[in-house]
Amino acid sequence: APGAEHMAHFFMLAILNGMSASALSEVPFYHPTLEEGLSGALGQICSDTPMTTPGRWQTTPPPGG
């Protein structure tokens, strides 16, 4: 995909730093970039997992919470 190297680099840094989806969702995304498309996906991951989610994504209590 065009621009996919940017996403690969973003995820490589996240993995090396042991970042969770919750932590990644707090990273500012610049506009317009391919990476800003991850914002919604990260929010959904946070909503679908039984972990504490950042307030901006939490619309209902997390599963198991």
C-alpha positions as protocol buffer text, in pm:
chain_id: "A"
residue {
  index: 1
  type: ALA
  ca { x: 0 y: 0 z: 0 }
}
residue {
  index: 2
  type: PRO
  ca { x: 129 y: 350 z: -73 }
}
residue {
  index: 3
  type: GLY
  ca { x: 267 y: 498 z: 248 }
}
residue {
  index: 4
  type: ALA
  ca { x: 261 y: 165 z: 433 }
}
residue {
  index: 5
  type: GLU
  ca { x: 624 y: 212 z: 537 }
}
residue {
  index: 6
  type: HIS
  ca { x: 504 y: 490 z: 768 }
}
residue {
  index: 7
  type: MET
  ca { x: 264 y: 257 z: 946 }
}
residue {
  index: 8
  type: ALA
  ca { x: 529 y: -16 z: 966 }
}
residue {
  index: 9
  type: HIS
  ca { x: 771 y: 230 z: 1126 }
}
residue {
  index: 10
  type: PHE
  ca { x: 505 y: 351 z: 1371 }
}
residue {
  index: 11
  type: PHE
  ca { x: 423 y: -6 z: 1481 }
}
residue {
  index: 12
  type: MET
  ca { x: 790 y: -105 z: 1498 }
}
residue {
  index: 13
  type: LEU
  ca { x: 857 y: 181 z: 1741 }
}
residue {
  index: 14
  type: ALA
  ca { x: 548 y: 89 z: 1941 }
}
residue {
  index: 15
  type: ILE
  ca { x: 654 y: -276 z: 1969 }
}
residue {
  index: 16
  type: LEU
  ca { x: 1012 y: -190 z: 2064 }
}
residue {
  index: 17
  type: ASN
  ca { x: 882 y: 40 z: 2337 }
}
residue {
  index: 18
  type: GLY
  ca { x: 621 y: -209 z: 2462 }
}
residue {
  index: 19
  type: MET
  ca { x: 334 y: 34 z: 2401 }
}
residue {
  index: 20
  type: SER
  ca { x: -26 y: -78 z: 2444 }
}
residue {
  index: 21
  type: ALA
  ca { x: -313 y: 23 z: 2219 }
}
residue {
  index: 22
  type: SER
  ca { x: -421 y: 256 z: 2498 }
}
residue {
  index: 23
  type: ALA
  ca { x: -81 y: 428 z: 2503 }
}
residue {
  index: 24
  type: LEU
  ca { x: -75 y: 448 z: 2122 }
}
residue {
  index: 25
  type: SER
  ca { x: -416 y: 612 z: 2118 }
}
residue {
  index: 26
  type: GLU
  ca { x: -268 y: 903 z: 2315 }
}
residue {
  index: 27
  type: VAL
  ca { x: -2 y: 971 z: 2049 }
}
residue {
  index: 28
  type: PRO
  ca { x: -92 y: 1281 z: 1846 }
}
residue {
  index: 29
  type: PHE
  ca { x: -152 y: 1209 z: 1477 }
}
residue {
  index: 30
  type: TYR
  ca { x: -85 y: 1486 z: 1231 }
}
residue {
  index: 31
  type: HIS
  ca { x: -327 y: 1576 z: 952 }
}
residue {
  index: 32
  type: PRO
  ca { x: -327 y: 1471 z: 676 }
}
residue {
  index: 33
  type: THR
  ca { x: -136 y: 1147 z: 729 }
}
residue {
  index: 34
  type: LEU
  ca { x: -204 y: 780 z: 677 }
}
residue {
  index: 35
  type: GLU
  ca { x: -135 y: 720 z: 1045 }
}
residue {
  index: 36
  type: GLU
  ca { x: -429 y: 933 z: 1161 }
}
residue {
  index: 37
  type: GLY
  ca { x: -651 y: 658 z: 1020 }
}
residue {
  index: 38
  type: LEU
  ca { x: -529 y: 440 z: 1309 }
}
residue {
  index: 39
  type: SER
  ca { x: -703 y: 662 z: 1563 }
}
residue {
  index: 40
  type: GLY
  ca { x: -1044 y: 498 z: 1524 }
}
residue {
  index: 41
  type: ALA
  ca { x: -899 y: 147 z: 1511 }
}
residue {
  index: 42
  type: LEU
  ca { x: -700 y: 202 z: 1830 }
}
residue {
  index: 43
  type: GLY
  ca { x: -1011 y: 336 z: 2001 }
}
residue {
  index: 44
  type: GLN
  ca { x: -1204 y: 25 z: 1898 }
}
residue {
  index: 45
  type: ILE
  ca { x: -926 y: -203 z: 2026 }
}
residue {
  index: 46
  type: CYS
  ca { x: -931 y: -19 z: 2358 }
}
residue {
  index: 47
  type: SER
  ca { x: -1310 y: -47 z: 2379 }
}
residue {
  index: 48
  type: ASP
  ca { x: -1304 y: -420 z: 2301 }
}
residue {
  index: 49
  type: THR
  ca { x: -1041 y: -519 z: 2558 }
}
residue {
  index: 50
  type: PRO
  ca { x: -1079 y: -559 z: 2934 }
}
residue {
  index: 51
  type: MET
  ca { x: -820 y: -291 z: 3010 }
}
residue {
  index: 52
  type: THR
  ca { x: -853 y: 65 z: 3129 }
}
residue {
  index: 53
  type: THR
  ca { x: -908 y: 284 z: 2825 }
}
residue {
  index: 54
  type: PRO
  ca { x: -834 y: 653 z: 2783 }
}
residue {
  index: 55
  type: GLY
  ca { x: -1133 y: 870 z: 2870 }
}
residue {
  index: 56
  type: ARG
  ca { x: -1175 y: 999 z: 2516 }
}
residue {
  index: 57
  type: TRP
  ca { x: -1249 y: 643 z: 2391 }
}
residue {
  index: 58
  type: GLN
  ca { x: -1453 y: 508 z: 2678 }
}
residue {
  index: 59
  type: THR
  ca { x: -1820 y: 535 z: 2588 }
}
residue {
  index: 60
  type: THR
  ca { x: -1928 y: 236 z: 2799 }
}
residue {
  index: 61
  type: PRO
  ca { x: -1756 y: 49 z: 3078 }
}
residue {
  index: 62
  type: PRO
  ca { x: -1488 y: -183 z: 2937 }
}
residue {
  index: 63
  type: PRO
  ca { x: -1570 y: -554 z: 2928 }
}
residue {
  index: 64
  type: GLY
  ca { x: -1511 y: -710 z: 3268 }
}
residue {
  index: 65
  type: GLY
  ca { x: -1493 y: -365 z: 3427 }
}
